Amino acid sequence: SQMKNKIWDFVKPIVVLTVIAAVMAALLGGTNLLTKAKIESLAAANEKAAVEKVIKAEKYEKLALDYEGSEYTYFLVKNNGEKAGYAFTLSQNGYGGAVNLVVGIGTDGKITAIEITDVSNETPGLGQNAVKPSFTDQFKGKDSSLTVTKSGAKGNEVNAITGATITSKAVTKSVNLAMDLFKYIEKDGGE
């Protein structure tokens, strides 16, 4: 039985550690599921807040759309049961990663406002300045394809954020895409 005890002394810590590891893995897995759900609900809440900022309305109906091989999420915006416009949730790659934004477009095809929802991958003090009204306000009231210029924007141009042309172009690309999606939905008698 001396031999049996020696084996048990050797095996016991392994068994204990295995049990602890299994318990921890199960707990972490559960936490991950909770966190994922929390992150998703937070993202949905942030998206809704951004949508309400770009276009005011009584009712927002979340829809999906296939356009040129990609799926897009957008909101049909209604007042008194009448269509008041759309809000498009879009993302383009900037300098450091995804730049996410919501673009509001009224039934007249003009941009009501844009709201940058995530620019955290861009350079602080440069690309992250995309959230500033001095940049985002340039898009209001535009209704045709836009291009980015370094300064002195006129017509269908927007001034780039100083030192962040790539970020500026990513935002502008999303805004142009939103206008294309608007035209596509309207042409197909979108509901």
CSV table of C-alpha atoms in Angstrom, one decimal:
chain,number,residue,atom,x,y,z
A,1,SER,CA,0.0,0.0,0.0
A,2,GLN,CA,3.1,2.2,0.3
A,3,MET,CA,3.3,2.0,-3.5
A,4,LYS,CA,-0.3,2.9,-3.9
A,5,ASN,CA,0.1,6.0,-1.7
A,6,LYS,CA,3.2,7.1,-3.8
A,7,ILE,CA,1.1,6.8,-7.0
A,8,TRP,CA,-1.8,8.7,-5.4
A,9,ASP,CA,0.6,11.5,-4.2
A,10,PHE,CA,1.8,11.8,-7.8
A,11,VAL,CA,-1.7,11.6,-9.4
A,12,LYS,CA,-3.6,13.7,-6.9
A,13,PRO,CA,-2.3,17.2,-7.9
A,14,ILE,CA,-2.9,16.3,-11.6
A,15,VAL,CA,-6.5,15.3,-10.8
A,16,VAL,CA,-7.1,18.4,-8.7
A,17,LEU,CA,-5.6,20.7,-11.4
A,18,THR,CA,-7.6,19.1,-14.1
A,19,VAL,CA,-10.8,19.6,-12.1
A,20,ILE,CA,-9.9,23.2,-11.4
A,21,ALA,CA,-9.1,23.8,-15.1
A,22,ALA,CA,-12.4,22.3,-16.2
A,23,VAL,CA,-14.4,24.4,-13.7
A,24,MET,CA,-12.5,27.6,-14.8
A,25,ALA,CA,-13.0,26.8,-18.5
A,26,ALA,CA,-16.8,26.3,-17.9
A,27,LEU,CA,-17.0,29.6,-15.9
A,28,LEU,CA,-15.0,31.5,-18.5
A,29,GLY,CA,-17.1,30.1,-21.3
A,30,GLY,CA,-20.3,31.2,-19.5
A,31,THR,CA,-18.7,34.7,-18.9
A,32,ASN,CA,-17.8,34.9,-22.6
A,33,LEU,CA,-21.4,34.2,-23.6
A,34,LEU,CA,-22.7,36.8,-21.2
A,35,THR,CA,-20.1,39.3,-22.4
A,36,LYS,CA,-20.9,38.6,-26.0
A,37,ALA,CA,-24.6,39.2,-25.4
A,38,LYS,CA,-23.8,42.3,-23.5
A,39,ILE,CA,-21.5,43.7,-26.2
A,40,GLU,CA,-24.1,42.9,-28.8
A,41,SER,CA,-26.9,44.6,-26.9
A,42,LEU,CA,-24.6,47.6,-26.2
A,43,ALA,CA,-23.8,47.8,-29.9
A,44,ALA,CA,-27.5,47.7,-30.8
A,45,ALA,CA,-28.2,50.4,-28.2
A,46,ASN,CA,-25.4,52.6,-29.6
A,47,GLU,CA,-26.6,52.0,-33.2
A,48,LYS,CA,-30.1,53.0,-32.2
A,49,ALA,CA,-28.8,56.2,-30.5
A,50,ALA,CA,-26.8,57.1,-33.5
A,51,VAL,CA,-29.7,56.5,-35.9
A,52,GLU,CA,-31.9,58.7,-33.8
A,53,LYS,CA,-29.2,61.4,-33.9
A,54,VAL,CA,-28.9,61.4,-37.7
A,55,ILE,CA,-32.7,61.5,-38.5
A,56,LYS,CA,-35.5,62.2,-36.0
A,57,ALA,CA,-38.7,60.2,-36.3
A,58,GLU,CA,-41.4,58.3,-34.4
A,59,LYS,CA,-40.6,54.9,-35.8
A,60,TYR,CA,-37.4,53.1,-36.9
A,61,GLU,CA,-37.8,49.7,-38.7
A,62,LYS,CA,-34.5,47.7,-39.0
A,63,LEU,CA,-34.2,46.0,-42.4
A,64,ALA,CA,-31.5,44.3,-44.5
A,65,LEU,CA,-30.7,44.7,-48.1
A,66,ASP,CA,-28.6,42.8,-50.6
A,67,TYR,CA,-26.7,45.2,-52.9
A,68,GLU,CA,-24.0,44.2,-55.4
A,69,GLY,CA,-23.2,41.0,-53.5
A,70,SER,CA,-23.1,42.5,-50.0
A,71,GLU,CA,-25.7,42.7,-47.2
A,72,TYR,CA,-26.3,46.0,-45.6
A,73,THR,CA,-28.4,47.0,-42.5
A,74,TYR,CA,-30.6,50.0,-42.7
A,75,PHE,CA,-33.5,51.6,-40.9
A,76,LEU,CA,-36.7,52.7,-42.6
A,77,VAL,CA,-37.7,55.9,-40.8
A,78,LYS,CA,-41.4,56.8,-40.4
A,79,ASN,CA,-43.5,59.7,-39.1
A,80,ASN,CA,-47.3,59.3,-38.8
A,81,GLY,CA,-47.0,56.1,-40.8
A,82,GLU,CA,-45.3,57.9,-43.7
A,83,LYS,CA,-41.8,57.2,-44.9
A,84,ALA,CA,-39.5,60.1,-43.7
A,85,GLY,CA,-36.2,58.7,-44.8
A,86,TYR,CA,-33.5,56.1,-44.1
A,87,ALA,CA,-30.5,55.6,-41.8
A,88,PHE,CA,-27.7,53.4,-43.1
A,89,THR,CA,-25.2,51.6,-40.8
A,90,LEU,CA,-22.0,51.3,-42.7
A,91,SER,CA,-18.3,50.5,-42.3
A,92,GLN,CA,-15.2,51.1,-44.4
A,93,ASN,CA,-11.6,50.4,-43.7
A,94,GLY,CA,-9.7,53.5,-42.8
A,95,TYR,CA,-6.0,53.8,-41.9
A,96,GLY,CA,-6.0,51.5,-38.9
A,97,GLY,CA,-9.1,49.4,-39.3
A,98,ALA,CA,-12.9,49.8,-39.6
A,99,VAL,CA,-14.5,53.2,-39.4
A,100,ASN,CA,-18.2,52.7,-38.6
A,101,LEU,CA,-20.9,55.3,-39.1
A,102,VAL,CA,-24.6,55.9,-39.6
A,103,VAL,CA,-25.8,58.0,-42.5
A,104,GLY,CA,-29.3,59.6,-42.4
A,105,ILE,CA,-31.0,60.5,-45.7
A,106,GLY,CA,-34.3,62.2,-46.0
A,107,THR,CA,-37.0,61.3,-48.6
A,108,ASP,CA,-35.6,64.1,-50.8
A,109,GLY,CA,-32.3,62.2,-51.1
A,110,LYS,CA,-30.4,64.8,-49.1
A,111,ILE,CA,-28.2,63.8,-46.2
A,112,THR,CA,-29.7,64.8,-42.9
A,113,ALA,CA,-26.6,64.1,-40.8
A,114,ILE,CA,-23.9,61.5,-40.3
A,115,GLU,CA,-22.7,60.0,-37.0
A,116,ILE,CA,-19.4,58.3,-36.6
A,117,THR,CA,-20.0,55.3,-34.2
A,118,ASP,CA,-16.5,53.9,-34.1
A,119,VAL,CA,-13.2,55.5,-35.1
A,120,SER,CA,-11.1,53.9,-32.3
A,121,ASN,CA,-8.8,52.1,-34.8
A,122,GLU,CA,-7.7,55.4,-36.3
A,123,THR,CA,-4.8,57.6,-35.1
A,124,PRO,CA,-5.5,59.7,-32.0
A,125,GLY,CA,-5.5,63.4,-32.8
A,126,LEU,CA,-5.7,62.7,-36.5
A,127,GLY,CA,-8.2,60.2,-37.9
A,128,GLN,CA,-10.1,60.1,-34.6
A,129,ASN,CA,-11.0,63.8,-35.3
A,130,ALA,CA,-13.6,62.3,-37.7
A,131,VAL,CA,-16.1,62.6,-34.9
A,132,LYS,CA,-15.8,66.4,-34.8
A,133,PRO,CA,-18.7,68.4,-36.2
A,134,SER,CA,-16.2,70.5,-38.2
A,135,PHE,CA,-15.8,67.3,-40.4
A,136,THR,CA,-19.2,65.6,-40.1
A,137,ASP,CA,-21.3,68.7,-40.7
A,138,GLN,CA,-19.8,69.1,-44.2
A,139,PHE,CA,-22.0,66.2,-45.3
A,140,LYS,CA,-25.4,67.7,-44.3
A,141,GLY,CA,-27.6,68.6,-47.2
A,142,LYS,CA,-25.4,66.9,-49.9
A,143,ASP,CA,-27.2,64.7,-52.4
A,144,SER,CA,-24.7,63.5,-54.9
A,145,SER,CA,-21.4,61.6,-55.0
A,146,LEU,CA,-18.7,63.3,-52.9
A,147,THR,CA,-15.0,63.6,-53.2
A,148,VAL,CA,-12.4,64.5,-50.6
A,149,THR,CA,-10.1,67.5,-51.1
A,150,LYS,CA,-7.2,68.7,-48.9
A,151,SER,CA,-8.8,72.2,-48.6
A,152,GLY,CA,-11.1,74.7,-50.1
A,153,ALA,CA,-14.0,72.2,-50.7
A,154,LYS,CA,-16.7,73.4,-53.0
A,155,GLY,CA,-19.7,71.8,-54.6
A,156,ASN,CA,-19.5,68.0,-54.1
A,157,GLU,CA,-16.3,68.1,-52.2
A,158,VAL,CA,-15.5,67.7,-48.5
A,159,ASN,CA,-12.4,68.9,-46.7
A,160,ALA,CA,-10.3,66.1,-45.4
A,161,ILE,CA,-9.4,66.0,-41.7
A,162,THR,CA,-5.9,67.5,-41.4
A,163,GLY,CA,-3.4,64.6,-41.5
A,164,ALA,CA,-6.1,62.0,-42.0
A,165,THR,CA,-7.0,61.8,-45.7
A,166,ILE,CA,-7.4,58.0,-45.5
A,167,THR,CA,-9.9,58.2,-42.7
A,168,SER,CA,-11.7,61.1,-44.5
A,169,LYS,CA,-11.9,59.0,-47.6
A,170,ALA,CA,-13.3,56.0,-45.7
A,171,VAL,CA,-16.1,58.1,-44.2
A,172,THR,CA,-16.9,59.7,-47.6
A,173,LYS,CA,-16.9,56.3,-49.3
A,174,SER,CA,-19.6,55.1,-46.7
A,175,VAL,CA,-21.6,58.3,-47.3
A,176,ASN,CA,-21.5,57.8,-51.1
A,177,LEU,CA,-22.5,54.2,-50.6
A,178,ALA,CA,-25.5,55.3,-48.5
A,179,MET,CA,-26.6,57.5,-51.3
A,180,ASP,CA,-26.3,54.6,-53.8
A,181,LEU,CA,-28.3,52.4,-51.4
A,182,PHE,CA,-30.9,55.1,-51.1
A,183,LYS,CA,-31.3,55.4,-54.9
A,184,TYR,CA,-31.4,51.6,-55.2
A,185,ILE,CA,-34.2,51.2,-52.6
A,186,GLU,CA,-36.2,54.2,-54.0
A,187,LYS,CA,-35.8,52.9,-57.6
A,188,ASP,CA,-37.2,49.5,-56.5
A,189,GLY,CA,-40.1,51.2,-54.7
A,190,GLY,CA,-38.4,50.3,-51.4
A,191,GLU,CA,-40.7,50.0,-48.5
